[in-house]
Amino acid sequence: MSADKEYTYAQIAEHSAKKDLFLVIHDKVYDTTSFVDEHPGGEEVLLDVGGQDATEAFEDVGHSDEAREILEGLLIGKLKRQEGDPKPKITTTTSAATSANNAAGLGFGIWAIIFSGFILAYGAYRYSQYQEAGVKI
């Protein structure tokens, strides 16, 4: 099948079984039938989004570059949007930016807590040393 072929949501919805499974990710259509048994997350993950837009589910997991390369090998066409079709749920830039911001904020927060704990522990240690030496503060 050609990657230039266009599929409607109605056509994609007809392919939602384990032996015939299409997914839409970022308006591209993928035939994941041959990958169902190999999927590291299990077949249920793919079957839950089979025959529909799986963009949000795909991006929420944070797939590796290797997974994205495998996906490109399964590309069979693109989505032909029609009036009344569901709107795209997520965009790549929004998802990537949000993930990066969340990761950076969480990383800084953890380091701030660790550093504050270190300062408090050091202060307590120094205070106990002064108390043992009999120095009044």
Short mmCIF file of N, CA and C in Angstrom, two decimals:
data_model
loop_
_atom_site.label_atom_id
_atom_site.label_comp_id
_atom_site.label_asym_id
_atom_site.label_seq_id
_atom_site.Cartn_x
_atom_site.Cartn_y
_atom_site.Cartn_z
N MET A 1 0.84 -1.18 0.00
CA MET A 1 0.00 0.00 0.00
C MET A 1 0.88 1.24 0.00
N SER A 2 0.38 2.26 -0.61
CA SER A 2 1.14 3.50 -0.73
C SER A 2 0.93 4.40 0.46
N ALA A 3 2.03 5.07 0.88
CA ALA A 3 1.93 6.00 2.00
C ALA A 3 1.18 7.27 1.60
N ASP A 4 0.90 7.43 0.29
CA ASP A 4 0.17 8.59 -0.20
C ASP A 4 -1.34 8.35 -0.19
N LYS A 5 -1.76 7.16 0.10
CA LYS A 5 -3.18 6.83 0.11
C LYS A 5 -3.88 7.56 1.26
N GLU A 6 -5.11 7.98 1.01
CA GLU A 6 -5.87 8.68 2.04
C GLU A 6 -6.99 7.78 2.56
N TYR A 7 -7.20 7.86 3.87
CA TYR A 7 -8.24 7.08 4.54
C TYR A 7 -9.13 8.02 5.33
N THR A 8 -10.42 7.71 5.35
CA THR A 8 -11.35 8.47 6.18
C THR A 8 -11.45 7.77 7.53
N TYR A 9 -12.01 8.48 8.52
CA TYR A 9 -12.22 7.86 9.83
C TYR A 9 -13.12 6.63 9.71
N ALA A 10 -14.10 6.68 8.82
CA ALA A 10 -15.01 5.55 8.65
C ALA A 10 -14.24 4.33 8.15
N GLN A 11 -13.32 4.52 7.21
CA GLN A 11 -12.53 3.41 6.70
C GLN A 11 -11.60 2.85 7.78
N ILE A 12 -11.01 3.73 8.56
CA ILE A 12 -10.08 3.32 9.61
C ILE A 12 -10.82 2.53 10.69
N ALA A 13 -12.03 2.96 11.02
CA ALA A 13 -12.82 2.30 12.06
C ALA A 13 -13.12 0.84 11.71
N GLU A 14 -13.10 0.49 10.44
CA GLU A 14 -13.35 -0.88 10.01
C GLU A 14 -12.17 -1.81 10.34
N HIS A 15 -11.05 -1.23 10.73
CA HIS A 15 -9.83 -2.00 10.99
C HIS A 15 -9.46 -1.89 12.47
N SER A 16 -10.24 -2.53 13.32
CA SER A 16 -10.02 -2.42 14.77
C SER A 16 -9.83 -3.76 15.46
N ALA A 17 -9.58 -4.82 14.69
CA ALA A 17 -9.39 -6.15 15.26
C ALA A 17 -7.91 -6.51 15.31
N LYS A 18 -7.57 -7.48 16.12
CA LYS A 18 -6.17 -7.89 16.28
C LYS A 18 -5.55 -8.30 14.94
N LYS A 19 -6.31 -8.96 14.09
CA LYS A 19 -5.80 -9.44 12.80
C LYS A 19 -5.91 -8.38 11.70
N ASP A 20 -6.42 -7.20 12.03
CA ASP A 20 -6.59 -6.12 11.05
C ASP A 20 -6.70 -4.81 11.83
N LEU A 21 -5.57 -4.17 12.12
CA LEU A 21 -5.56 -3.06 13.06
C LEU A 21 -4.88 -1.81 12.48
N PHE A 22 -5.67 -0.76 12.31
CA PHE A 22 -5.16 0.53 11.85
C PHE A 22 -5.22 1.52 13.01
N LEU A 23 -4.25 2.44 13.05
CA LEU A 23 -4.25 3.53 14.02
C LEU A 23 -3.96 4.83 13.30
N VAL A 24 -4.46 5.93 13.85
CA VAL A 24 -4.13 7.26 13.36
C VAL A 24 -3.27 7.93 14.42
N ILE A 25 -2.11 8.42 14.01
CA ILE A 25 -1.24 9.18 14.91
C ILE A 25 -0.75 10.39 14.13
N HIS A 26 -1.07 11.56 14.63
CA HIS A 26 -0.72 12.82 13.97
C HIS A 26 -1.18 12.83 12.51
N ASP A 27 -2.42 12.44 12.30
CA ASP A 27 -3.07 12.43 10.98
C ASP A 27 -2.39 11.52 9.96
N LYS A 28 -1.58 10.59 10.42
CA LYS A 28 -1.00 9.57 9.55
C LYS A 28 -1.63 8.24 9.94
N VAL A 29 -1.84 7.38 8.95
CA VAL A 29 -2.49 6.10 9.18
C VAL A 29 -1.43 4.99 9.16
N TYR A 30 -1.48 4.15 10.19
CA TYR A 30 -0.52 3.06 10.33
C TYR A 30 -1.25 1.73 10.43
N ASP A 31 -0.73 0.72 9.73
CA ASP A 31 -1.25 -0.64 9.84
C ASP A 31 -0.38 -1.36 10.86
N THR A 32 -0.87 -1.50 12.07
CA THR A 32 -0.10 -2.08 13.18
C THR A 32 -0.39 -3.56 13.38
N THR A 33 -1.08 -4.17 12.42
CA THR A 33 -1.45 -5.59 12.54
C THR A 33 -0.23 -6.47 12.80
N SER A 34 0.85 -6.24 12.07
CA SER A 34 2.03 -7.10 12.21
C SER A 34 2.81 -6.83 13.50
N PHE A 35 2.47 -5.75 14.19
CA PHE A 35 3.23 -5.36 15.38
C PHE A 35 2.48 -5.67 16.68
N VAL A 36 1.23 -6.08 16.59
CA VAL A 36 0.40 -6.30 17.77
C VAL A 36 1.07 -7.24 18.77
N ASP A 37 1.57 -8.37 18.30
CA ASP A 37 2.17 -9.35 19.20
C ASP A 37 3.53 -8.92 19.73
N GLU A 38 4.18 -7.98 19.06
CA GLU A 38 5.52 -7.52 19.46
C GLU A 38 5.48 -6.29 20.35
N HIS A 39 4.35 -5.63 20.46
CA HIS A 39 4.27 -4.38 21.19
C HIS A 39 4.67 -4.59 22.65
N PRO A 40 5.68 -3.84 23.14
CA PRO A 40 6.17 -4.03 24.51
C PRO A 40 5.11 -3.79 25.58
N GLY A 41 4.13 -2.96 25.30
CA GLY A 41 3.09 -2.67 26.28
C GLY A 41 1.96 -3.67 26.26
N GLY A 42 2.03 -4.64 25.36
CA GLY A 42 0.98 -5.64 25.25
C GLY A 42 -0.02 -5.29 24.16
N GLU A 43 -0.71 -6.30 23.70
CA GLU A 43 -1.66 -6.10 22.61
C GLU A 43 -2.86 -5.27 23.03
N GLU A 44 -3.24 -5.33 24.31
CA GLU A 44 -4.43 -4.61 24.78
C GLU A 44 -4.30 -3.10 24.55
N VAL A 45 -3.08 -2.61 24.70
CA VAL A 45 -2.84 -1.17 24.52
C VAL A 45 -3.21 -0.76 23.10
N LEU A 46 -2.78 -1.53 22.13
CA LEU A 46 -3.09 -1.21 20.73
C LEU A 46 -4.56 -1.45 20.42
N LEU A 47 -5.12 -2.53 20.94
CA LEU A 47 -6.52 -2.85 20.65
C LEU A 47 -7.47 -1.81 21.24
N ASP A 48 -7.08 -1.19 22.35
CA ASP A 48 -7.92 -0.15 22.96
C ASP A 48 -8.10 1.07 22.06
N VAL A 49 -7.09 1.36 21.23
CA VAL A 49 -7.15 2.53 20.35
C VAL A 49 -7.25 2.14 18.88
N GLY A 50 -7.46 0.87 18.63
CA GLY A 50 -7.55 0.38 17.26
C GLY A 50 -8.71 1.00 16.50
N GLY A 51 -8.45 1.36 15.26
CA GLY A 51 -9.48 1.93 14.40
C GLY A 51 -9.84 3.37 14.74
N GLN A 52 -8.97 4.05 15.49
CA GLN A 52 -9.27 5.43 15.87
C GLN A 52 -7.99 6.24 16.01
N ASP A 53 -8.15 7.50 16.41
CA ASP A 53 -7.00 8.39 16.61
C ASP A 53 -6.30 8.02 17.91
N ALA A 54 -5.06 7.59 17.81
CA ALA A 54 -4.28 7.17 18.97
C ALA A 54 -3.18 8.17 19.31
N THR A 55 -3.26 9.38 18.78
CA THR A 55 -2.21 10.38 18.97
C THR A 55 -1.97 10.67 20.44
N GLU A 56 -3.02 10.96 21.16
CA GLU A 56 -2.88 11.31 22.58
C GLU A 56 -2.27 10.16 23.38
N ALA A 57 -2.77 8.96 23.15
CA ALA A 57 -2.25 7.79 23.87
C ALA A 57 -0.78 7.56 23.52
N PHE A 58 -0.42 7.73 22.26
CA PHE A 58 0.97 7.52 21.82
C PHE A 58 1.90 8.54 22.47
N GLU A 59 1.50 9.80 22.48
CA GLU A 59 2.36 10.86 23.02
C GLU A 59 2.41 10.83 24.55
N ASP A 60 1.33 10.43 25.20
CA ASP A 60 1.32 10.38 26.66
C ASP A 60 2.35 9.39 27.20
N VAL A 61 2.61 8.34 26.45
CA VAL A 61 3.56 7.32 26.90
C VAL A 61 4.99 7.81 26.75
N GLY A 62 5.25 8.68 25.80
CA GLY A 62 6.61 9.17 25.59
C GLY A 62 7.47 8.13 24.90
N HIS A 63 7.06 7.68 23.73
CA HIS A 63 7.78 6.64 23.00
C HIS A 63 9.19 7.08 22.61
N SER A 64 10.08 6.12 22.52
CA SER A 64 11.49 6.36 22.17
C SER A 64 11.63 6.65 20.68
N ASP A 65 12.82 7.08 20.29
CA ASP A 65 13.12 7.30 18.88
C ASP A 65 13.01 5.98 18.11
N GLU A 66 13.42 4.90 18.74
CA GLU A 66 13.34 3.58 18.10
C GLU A 66 11.87 3.21 17.81
N ALA A 67 10.99 3.50 18.76
CA ALA A 67 9.57 3.22 18.56
C ALA A 67 9.01 4.05 17.41
N ARG A 68 9.46 5.29 17.31
CA ARG A 68 9.00 6.16 16.22
C ARG A 68 9.50 5.66 14.86
N GLU A 69 10.70 5.09 14.84
CA GLU A 69 11.23 4.51 13.60
C GLU A 69 10.40 3.29 13.19
N ILE A 70 10.07 2.46 14.15
CA ILE A 70 9.23 1.28 13.87
C ILE A 70 7.89 1.75 13.31
N LEU A 71 7.33 2.78 13.92
CA LEU A 71 6.05 3.31 13.48
C LEU A 71 6.11 3.78 12.03
N GLU A 72 7.19 4.44 11.66
CA GLU A 72 7.32 4.92 10.28
C GLU A 72 7.30 3.76 9.28
N GLY A 73 7.81 2.60 9.70
CA GLY A 73 7.78 1.42 8.84
C GLY A 73 6.39 0.85 8.66
N LEU A 74 5.45 1.25 9.51
CA LEU A 74 4.08 0.76 9.44
C LEU A 74 3.14 1.74 8.74
N LEU A 75 3.68 2.87 8.28
CA LEU A 75 2.89 3.92 7.63
C LEU A 75 2.27 3.41 6.33
N ILE A 76 0.96 3.62 6.19
CA ILE A 76 0.28 3.20 4.97
C ILE A 76 -0.46 4.34 4.27
N GLY A 77 -0.59 5.47 4.93
CA GLY A 77 -1.30 6.58 4.31
C GLY A 77 -1.51 7.73 5.27
N LYS A 78 -2.39 8.62 4.88
CA LYS A 78 -2.70 9.76 5.73
C LYS A 78 -4.21 9.88 5.90
N LEU A 79 -4.58 10.59 6.95
CA LEU A 79 -5.99 10.76 7.27
C LEU A 79 -6.61 11.82 6.38
N LYS A 80 -7.74 11.49 5.79
CA LYS A 80 -8.49 12.45 5.01
C LYS A 80 -9.62 12.95 5.90
N ARG A 81 -9.44 14.13 6.43
CA ARG A 81 -10.44 14.70 7.34
C ARG A 81 -11.67 15.13 6.57
N GLN A 82 -12.82 14.84 7.16
CA GLN A 82 -14.09 15.24 6.59
C GLN A 82 -14.88 15.99 7.63
N GLU A 83 -15.86 16.72 7.17
CA GLU A 83 -16.69 17.48 8.10
C GLU A 83 -17.36 16.52 9.08
N GLY A 84 -17.32 16.88 10.35
CA GLY A 84 -17.92 16.05 11.38
C GLY A 84 -16.92 15.12 12.05
N ASP A 85 -15.71 15.02 11.50
CA ASP A 85 -14.68 14.19 12.12
C ASP A 85 -14.22 14.83 13.42
N PRO A 86 -13.77 14.01 14.37
CA PRO A 86 -13.24 14.59 15.62
C PRO A 86 -12.00 15.43 15.33
N LYS A 87 -11.84 16.46 16.11
CA LYS A 87 -10.67 17.33 15.98
C LYS A 87 -9.45 16.62 16.56
N PRO A 88 -8.26 16.97 16.06
CA PRO A 88 -7.05 16.39 16.65
C PRO A 88 -6.98 16.74 18.13
N LYS A 89 -6.60 15.76 18.97
CA LYS A 89 -6.59 15.97 20.41
C LYS A 89 -5.30 16.58 20.93
N ILE A 90 -4.22 16.41 20.21
CA ILE A 90 -2.92 16.83 20.73
C ILE A 90 -2.01 17.17 19.56
N THR A 91 -1.10 18.09 19.79
CA THR A 91 -0.11 18.40 18.77
C THR A 91 1.27 18.04 19.31
N THR A 92 2.19 17.74 18.43
CA THR A 92 3.53 17.31 18.83
C THR A 92 4.24 18.38 19.63
N THR A 93 4.18 19.64 19.17
CA THR A 93 4.93 20.69 19.86
C THR A 93 4.37 20.94 21.25
N THR A 94 3.06 20.93 21.40
CA THR A 94 2.47 21.14 22.71
C THR A 94 2.88 20.03 23.67
N SER A 95 2.79 18.81 23.21
CA SER A 95 3.13 17.67 24.05
C SER A 95 4.60 17.69 24.44
N ALA A 96 5.48 17.95 23.49
CA ALA A 96 6.91 17.96 23.77
C ALA A 96 7.27 19.11 24.71
N ALA A 97 6.69 20.27 24.49
CA ALA A 97 6.99 21.42 25.34
C ALA A 97 6.49 21.19 26.76
N THR A 98 5.29 20.65 26.89
CA THR A 98 4.74 20.39 28.21
C THR A 98 5.58 19.36 28.96
N SER A 99 5.97 18.30 28.28
CA SER A 99 6.80 17.28 28.91
C SER A 99 8.13 17.84 29.36
N ALA A 100 8.74 18.66 28.51
CA ALA A 100 10.03 19.24 28.86
C ALA A 100 9.90 20.19 30.05
N ASN A 101 8.85 21.00 30.05
CA ASN A 101 8.66 21.93 31.17
C ASN A 101 8.39 21.19 32.47
N ASN A 102 7.56 20.15 32.42
CA ASN A 102 7.26 19.38 33.62
C ASN A 102 8.51 18.69 34.15
N ALA A 103 9.31 18.12 33.27
CA ALA A 103 10.53 17.43 33.69
C ALA A 103 11.52 18.41 34.29
N ALA A 104 11.68 19.58 33.68
CA ALA A 104 12.62 20.57 34.18
C ALA A 104 12.17 21.09 35.55
N GLY A 105 10.89 21.38 35.71
CA GLY A 105 10.37 21.87 36.98
C GLY A 105 10.52 20.84 38.08
N LEU A 106 10.24 19.61 37.78
CA LEU A 106 10.36 18.55 38.77
C LEU A 106 11.81 18.34 39.16
N GLY A 107 12.72 18.37 38.22
CA GLY A 107 14.14 18.19 38.49
C GLY A 107 14.68 19.27 39.41
N PHE A 108 14.33 20.52 39.14
CA PHE A 108 14.78 21.62 39.97
C PHE A 108 14.22 21.52 41.38
N GLY A 109 12.95 21.16 41.48
CA GLY A 109 12.31 21.03 42.79
C GLY A 109 12.97 19.98 43.66
N ILE A 110 13.30 18.86 43.06
CA ILE A 110 13.96 17.78 43.81
C ILE A 110 15.32 18.23 44.30
N TRP A 111 16.08 18.88 43.42
CA TRP A 111 17.42 19.35 43.82
C TRP A 111 17.31 20.42 44.91
N ALA A 112 16.30 21.28 44.85
CA ALA A 112 16.12 22.31 45.87
C ALA A 112 15.82 21.67 47.23
N ILE A 113 15.00 20.63 47.23
CA ILE A 113 14.68 19.92 48.48
C ILE A 113 15.92 19.24 49.04
N ILE A 114 16.68 18.57 48.17
CA ILE A 114 17.90 17.90 48.62
C ILE A 114 18.90 18.91 49.19
N PHE A 115 19.07 20.01 48.50
CA PHE A 115 20.01 21.05 48.96
C PHE A 115 19.56 21.63 50.29
N SER A 116 18.26 21.93 50.43
CA SER A 116 17.74 22.47 51.68
C SER A 116 17.94 21.47 52.82
N GLY A 117 17.70 20.20 52.55
CA GLY A 117 17.91 19.16 53.56
C GLY A 117 19.37 19.09 53.99
N PHE A 118 20.27 19.23 53.03
CA PHE A 118 21.70 19.22 53.34
C PHE A 118 22.07 20.40 54.24
N ILE A 119 21.59 21.57 53.91
CA ILE A 119 21.87 22.77 54.71
C ILE A 119 21.34 22.60 56.13
N LEU A 120 20.12 22.10 56.27
CA LEU A 120 19.54 21.88 57.60
C LEU A 120 20.34 20.85 58.40
N ALA A 121 20.74 19.78 57.76
CA ALA A 121 21.52 18.74 58.44
C ALA A 121 22.88 19.29 58.88
N TYR A 122 23.50 20.06 58.01
CA TYR A 122 24.80 20.66 58.34
C TYR A 122 24.65 21.63 59.51
N GLY A 123 23.59 22.43 59.49
CA GLY A 123 23.34 23.37 60.58
C GLY A 123 23.13 22.64 61.90
N ALA A 124 22.36 21.55 61.87
CA ALA A 124 22.12 20.77 63.08
C ALA A 124 23.42 20.15 63.59
N TYR A 125 24.24 19.67 62.69
CA TYR A 125 25.53 19.10 63.06
C TYR A 125 26.41 20.14 63.74
N ARG A 126 26.50 21.32 63.12
CA ARG A 126 27.35 22.39 63.68
C ARG A 126 26.81 22.83 65.06
N TYR A 127 25.51 22.92 65.20
CA TYR A 127 24.91 23.30 66.47
C TYR A 127 25.27 22.29 67.56
N SER A 128 25.17 20.99 67.20
CA SER A 128 25.50 19.97 68.20
C SER A 128 26.99 20.02 68.57
N GLN A 129 27.85 20.37 67.64
CA GLN A 129 29.28 20.49 67.92
C GLN A 129 29.54 21.64 68.89
N TYR A 130 28.86 22.76 68.67
CA TYR A 130 29.00 23.90 69.59
C TYR A 130 28.50 23.53 70.98
N GLN A 131 27.40 22.80 71.06
CA GLN A 131 26.83 22.41 72.36
C GLN A 131 27.81 21.50 73.12
N GLU A 132 28.45 20.57 72.44
CA GLU A 132 29.40 19.67 73.07
C GLU A 132 30.63 20.42 73.55
N ALA A 133 31.03 21.43 72.82
CA ALA A 133 32.23 22.19 73.19
C ALA A 133 31.92 23.21 74.29
N GLY A 134 30.66 23.43 74.57
CA GLY A 134 30.28 24.37 75.62
C GLY A 134 30.26 25.81 75.16
N VAL A 135 30.24 26.04 73.90
CA VAL A 135 30.20 27.40 73.37
C VAL A 135 28.76 27.87 73.37
N LYS A 136 28.55 29.09 73.89
CA LYS A 136 27.19 29.65 73.90
C LYS A 136 27.00 30.48 72.63
N ILE A 137 25.82 30.30 72.06
CA ILE A 137 25.52 31.04 70.83
C ILE A 137 24.62 32.20 71.14
#
